[in-house]
CSV table of C-alpha atoms in Angstrom, one decimal:
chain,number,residue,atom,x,y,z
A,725,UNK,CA,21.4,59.2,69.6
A,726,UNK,CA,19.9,59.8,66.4
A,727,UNK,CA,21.5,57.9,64.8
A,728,UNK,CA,20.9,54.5,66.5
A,729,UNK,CA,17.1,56.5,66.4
A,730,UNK,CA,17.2,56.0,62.9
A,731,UNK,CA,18.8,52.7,62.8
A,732,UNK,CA,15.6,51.1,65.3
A,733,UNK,CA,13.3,52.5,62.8
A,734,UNK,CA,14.9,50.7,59.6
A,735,UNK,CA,15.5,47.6,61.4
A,736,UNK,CA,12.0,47.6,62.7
A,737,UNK,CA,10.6,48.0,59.5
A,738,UNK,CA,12.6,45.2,57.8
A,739,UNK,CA,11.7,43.0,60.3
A,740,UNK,CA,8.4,43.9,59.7
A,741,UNK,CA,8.5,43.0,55.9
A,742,UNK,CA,10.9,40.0,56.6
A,743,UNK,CA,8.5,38.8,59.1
A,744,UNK,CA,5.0,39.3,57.5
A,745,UNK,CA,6.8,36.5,55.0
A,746,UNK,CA,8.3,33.9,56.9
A,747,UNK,CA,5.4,33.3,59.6
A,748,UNK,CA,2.7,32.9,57.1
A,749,UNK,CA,5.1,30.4,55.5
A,750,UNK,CA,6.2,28.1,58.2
A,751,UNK,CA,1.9,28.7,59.8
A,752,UNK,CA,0.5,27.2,56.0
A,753,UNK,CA,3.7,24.3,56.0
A,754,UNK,CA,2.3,22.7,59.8
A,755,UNK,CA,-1.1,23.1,58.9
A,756,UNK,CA,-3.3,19.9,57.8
A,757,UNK,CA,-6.2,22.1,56.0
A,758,UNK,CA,-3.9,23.8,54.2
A,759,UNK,CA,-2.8,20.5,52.1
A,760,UNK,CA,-6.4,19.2,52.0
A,761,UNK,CA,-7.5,22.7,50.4
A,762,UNK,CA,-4.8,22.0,47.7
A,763,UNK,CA,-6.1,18.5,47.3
A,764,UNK,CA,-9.4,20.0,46.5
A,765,UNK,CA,-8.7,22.4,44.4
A,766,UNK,CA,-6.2,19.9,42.2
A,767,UNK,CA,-9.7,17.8,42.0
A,768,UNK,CA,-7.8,14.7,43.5
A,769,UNK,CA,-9.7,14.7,46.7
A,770,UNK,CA,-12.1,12.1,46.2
A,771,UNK,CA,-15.7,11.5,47.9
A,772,UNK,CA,-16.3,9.5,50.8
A,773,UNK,CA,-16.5,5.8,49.4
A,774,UNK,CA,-14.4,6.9,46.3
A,775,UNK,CA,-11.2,6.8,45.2
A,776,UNK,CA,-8.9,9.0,42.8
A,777,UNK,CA,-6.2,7.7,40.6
A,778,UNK,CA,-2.7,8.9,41.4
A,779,UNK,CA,0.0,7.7,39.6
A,780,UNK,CA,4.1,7.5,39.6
A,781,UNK,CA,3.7,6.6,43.5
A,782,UNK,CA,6.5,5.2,45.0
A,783,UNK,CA,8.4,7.2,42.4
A,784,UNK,CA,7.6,4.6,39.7
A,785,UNK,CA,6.2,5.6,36.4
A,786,UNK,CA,4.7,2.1,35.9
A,787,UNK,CA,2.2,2.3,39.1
A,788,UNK,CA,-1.2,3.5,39.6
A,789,UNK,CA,-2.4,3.9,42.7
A,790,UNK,CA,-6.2,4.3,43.8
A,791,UNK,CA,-6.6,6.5,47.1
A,792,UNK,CA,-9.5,7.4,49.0
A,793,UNK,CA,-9.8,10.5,50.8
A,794,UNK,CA,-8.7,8.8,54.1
A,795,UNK,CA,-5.8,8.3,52.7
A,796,UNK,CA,-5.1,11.7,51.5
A,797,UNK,CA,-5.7,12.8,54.9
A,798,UNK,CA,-3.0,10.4,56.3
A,799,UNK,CA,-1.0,12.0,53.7
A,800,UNK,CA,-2.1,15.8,54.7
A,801,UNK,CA,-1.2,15.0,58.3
A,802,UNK,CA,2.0,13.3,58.1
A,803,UNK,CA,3.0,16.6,55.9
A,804,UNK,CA,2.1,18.6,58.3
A,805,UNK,CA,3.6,16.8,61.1
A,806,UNK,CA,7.0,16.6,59.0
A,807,UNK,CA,7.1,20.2,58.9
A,808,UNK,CA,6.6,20.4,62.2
A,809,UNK,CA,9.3,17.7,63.0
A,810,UNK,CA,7.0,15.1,64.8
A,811,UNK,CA,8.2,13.1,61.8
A,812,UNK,CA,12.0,11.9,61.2
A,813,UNK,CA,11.8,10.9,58.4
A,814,UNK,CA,8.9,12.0,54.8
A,815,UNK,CA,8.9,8.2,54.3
A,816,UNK,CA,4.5,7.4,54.4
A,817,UNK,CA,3.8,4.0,53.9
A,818,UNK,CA,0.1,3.5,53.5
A,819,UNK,CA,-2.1,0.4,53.9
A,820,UNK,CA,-5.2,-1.0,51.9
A,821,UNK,CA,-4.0,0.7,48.3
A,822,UNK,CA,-5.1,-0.4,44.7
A,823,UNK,CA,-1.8,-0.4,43.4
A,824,UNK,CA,-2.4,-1.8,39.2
A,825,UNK,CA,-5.7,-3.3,40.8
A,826,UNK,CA,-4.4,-4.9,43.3
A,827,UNK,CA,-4.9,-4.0,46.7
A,828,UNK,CA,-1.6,-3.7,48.9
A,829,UNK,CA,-0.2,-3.0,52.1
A,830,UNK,CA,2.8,-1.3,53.3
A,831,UNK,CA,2.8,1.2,50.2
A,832,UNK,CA,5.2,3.4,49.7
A,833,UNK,CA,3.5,6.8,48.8
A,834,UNK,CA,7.1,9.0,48.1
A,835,UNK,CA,9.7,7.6,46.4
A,836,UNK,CA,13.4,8.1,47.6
A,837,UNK,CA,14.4,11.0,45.5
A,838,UNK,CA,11.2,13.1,47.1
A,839,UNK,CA,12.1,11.6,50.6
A,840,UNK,CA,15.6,13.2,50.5
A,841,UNK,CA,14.7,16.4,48.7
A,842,UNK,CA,12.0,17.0,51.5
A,843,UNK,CA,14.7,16.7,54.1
A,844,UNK,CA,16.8,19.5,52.3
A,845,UNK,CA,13.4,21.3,52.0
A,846,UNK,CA,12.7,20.9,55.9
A,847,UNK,CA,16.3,22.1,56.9
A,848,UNK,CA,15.2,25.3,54.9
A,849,UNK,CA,12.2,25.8,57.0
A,850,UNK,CA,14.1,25.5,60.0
A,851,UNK,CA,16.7,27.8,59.1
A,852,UNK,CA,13.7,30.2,58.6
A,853,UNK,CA,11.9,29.3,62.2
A,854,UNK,CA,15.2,30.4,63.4
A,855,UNK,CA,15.4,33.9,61.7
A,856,UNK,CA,11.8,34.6,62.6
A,857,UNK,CA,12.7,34.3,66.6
A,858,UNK,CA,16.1,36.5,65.4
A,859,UNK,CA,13.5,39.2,64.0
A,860,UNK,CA,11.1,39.3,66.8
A,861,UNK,CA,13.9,39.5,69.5
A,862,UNK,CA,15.6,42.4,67.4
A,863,UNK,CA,12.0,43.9,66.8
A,864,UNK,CA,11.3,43.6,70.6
A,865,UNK,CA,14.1,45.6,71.0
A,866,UNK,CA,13.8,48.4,68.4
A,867,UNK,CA,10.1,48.9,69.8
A,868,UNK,CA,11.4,48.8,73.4
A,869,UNK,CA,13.7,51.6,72.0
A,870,UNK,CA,11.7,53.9,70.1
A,871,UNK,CA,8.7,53.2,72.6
A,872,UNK,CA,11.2,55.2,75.1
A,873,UNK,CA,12.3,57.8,72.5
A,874,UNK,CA,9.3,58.3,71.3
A,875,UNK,CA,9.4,62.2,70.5
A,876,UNK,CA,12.6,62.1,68.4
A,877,UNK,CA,11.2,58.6,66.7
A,878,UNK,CA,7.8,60.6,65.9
A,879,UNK,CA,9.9,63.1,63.5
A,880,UNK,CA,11.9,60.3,61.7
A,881,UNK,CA,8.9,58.2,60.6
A,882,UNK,CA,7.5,61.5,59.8
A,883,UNK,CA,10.7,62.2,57.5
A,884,UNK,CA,11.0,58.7,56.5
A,885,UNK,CA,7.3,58.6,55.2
A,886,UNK,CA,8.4,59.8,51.7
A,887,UNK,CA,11.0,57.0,51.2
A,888,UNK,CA,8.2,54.8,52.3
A,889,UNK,CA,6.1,55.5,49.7
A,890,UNK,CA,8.9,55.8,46.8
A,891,UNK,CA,10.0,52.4,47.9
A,892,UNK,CA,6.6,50.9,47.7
A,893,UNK,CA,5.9,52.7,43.8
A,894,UNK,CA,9.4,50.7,42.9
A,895,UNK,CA,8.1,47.4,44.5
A,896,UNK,CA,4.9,47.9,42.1
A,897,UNK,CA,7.4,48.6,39.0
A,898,UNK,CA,9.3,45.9,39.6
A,899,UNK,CA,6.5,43.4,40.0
A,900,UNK,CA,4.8,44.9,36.7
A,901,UNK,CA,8.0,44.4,35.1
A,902,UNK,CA,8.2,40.7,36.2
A,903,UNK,CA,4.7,40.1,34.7
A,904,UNK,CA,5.5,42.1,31.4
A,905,UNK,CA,8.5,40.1,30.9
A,906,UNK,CA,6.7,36.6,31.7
A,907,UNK,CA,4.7,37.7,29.4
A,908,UNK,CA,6.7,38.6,26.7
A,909,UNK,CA,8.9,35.2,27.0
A,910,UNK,CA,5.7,32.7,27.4
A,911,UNK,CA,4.3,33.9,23.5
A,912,UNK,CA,2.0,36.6,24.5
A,913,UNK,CA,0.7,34.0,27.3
A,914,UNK,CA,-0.1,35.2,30.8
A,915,UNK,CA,-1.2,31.9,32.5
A,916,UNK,CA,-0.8,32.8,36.2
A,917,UNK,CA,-0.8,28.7,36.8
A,918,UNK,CA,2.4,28.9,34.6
A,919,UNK,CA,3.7,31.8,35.9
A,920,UNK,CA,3.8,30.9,39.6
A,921,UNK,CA,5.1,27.4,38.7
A,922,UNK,CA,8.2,29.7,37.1
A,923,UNK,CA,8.6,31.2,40.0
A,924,UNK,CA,8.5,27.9,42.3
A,925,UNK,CA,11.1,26.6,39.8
A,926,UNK,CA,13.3,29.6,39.8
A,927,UNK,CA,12.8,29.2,44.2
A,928,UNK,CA,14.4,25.8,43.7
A,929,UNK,CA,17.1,26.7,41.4
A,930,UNK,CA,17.9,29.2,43.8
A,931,UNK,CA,18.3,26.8,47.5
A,932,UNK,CA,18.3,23.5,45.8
A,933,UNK,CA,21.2,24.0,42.4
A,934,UNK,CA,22.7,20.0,42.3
């Protein structure tokens, strides 16, 4: 009994870690503030009777479009919505828009390329919905378990408190090590802008390779 003692305890605490991950995750992806907060912080989030210049919409480097902050909210929610598949399909098509100066309806706001990849990018979020109801059903279950053998749990945690603690000191090398060599390979440059957008396109490299 012990043994499976032990196991609860590890699989409890990876689904822990796993978990503390994926919900923020797919909780950020459904949520409409989220993309208007990056709106404003990109500075493309324009006043109320003003409009900000976005360009290559439709997926055409030869258009400039002029969006007000109603549509960037349109755009926000049907993010969100996508995410949360209310939406088939990331096609937007938007009414009223300064496209070259001229004002247009029935614009397309993603061009094809972005509509497909988002579709590959929303299978990935789904795959990840599914593993988070896989960890809590297995978490429910180690808890249930240690919850019942709760003396002999007590003393592993106790034991396992060291490896706790090495494994976190190892986390923090490894992370200091990622930075150092960022470092070293962008010319003595740590932008943290450029350094999380080496990440994001490592991330796609990874799920997204063709």
């Amino acid at each position: 009994m012990k043994t499976i003692d032990r196991i609860a305890v590890i699989l409890f605490v990876l689904c822990l870690l796993v978990g503390s991950v994926i919900l923020p995750i797919n909780i950020i992806a459904t949520n409409k503030s989220y993309y208007i907060n990056q709106f404003k912080k990109c500075g493309i989030y324009p006043n109320e009777n003003e409009t900000v210049s976005i360009y290559h919409i439709n997926g055409s480097y030869g258009n400039k479009a002029a969006l007000t902050s109603s549509h960037l909210d349109k755009i926000a929610e049907h993010t969100s919505l996508f995410f949360s598949n209310k939406k088939e399909s990331f096609e937007l098509k938007l009414d009223e828009v300064l496209v070259n100066g001229i004002k247009q309806n029935g614009v397309s706001v993603f061009g094809q390329e972005a509509v497909t990849h988002m579709l590959d990018v929303r299978q990935l979020f789904n795959l990840l919905e599914i593993i988070s109801y896989v960890i809590a059903a297995v978490m429910l279950s180690c808890a249930s378990l240690m919850i019942f053998r709760k003396e002999s749990v007590r003393k592993i945690i106790f034991s396992y408190s060291l490896y706790a603690i090495c494994g976190i000191v190892v986390a923090a090398i490894a992370a200091i090590l990622i930075v150092i060599i960022r470092f070293l390979t962008s010319g003595g440059s740590l932008a943290f802008d450029g350094f999380f957008d080496f990440l994001w396109t490592d991330m796609h490299h990874l799920f997204f390779p063709f």
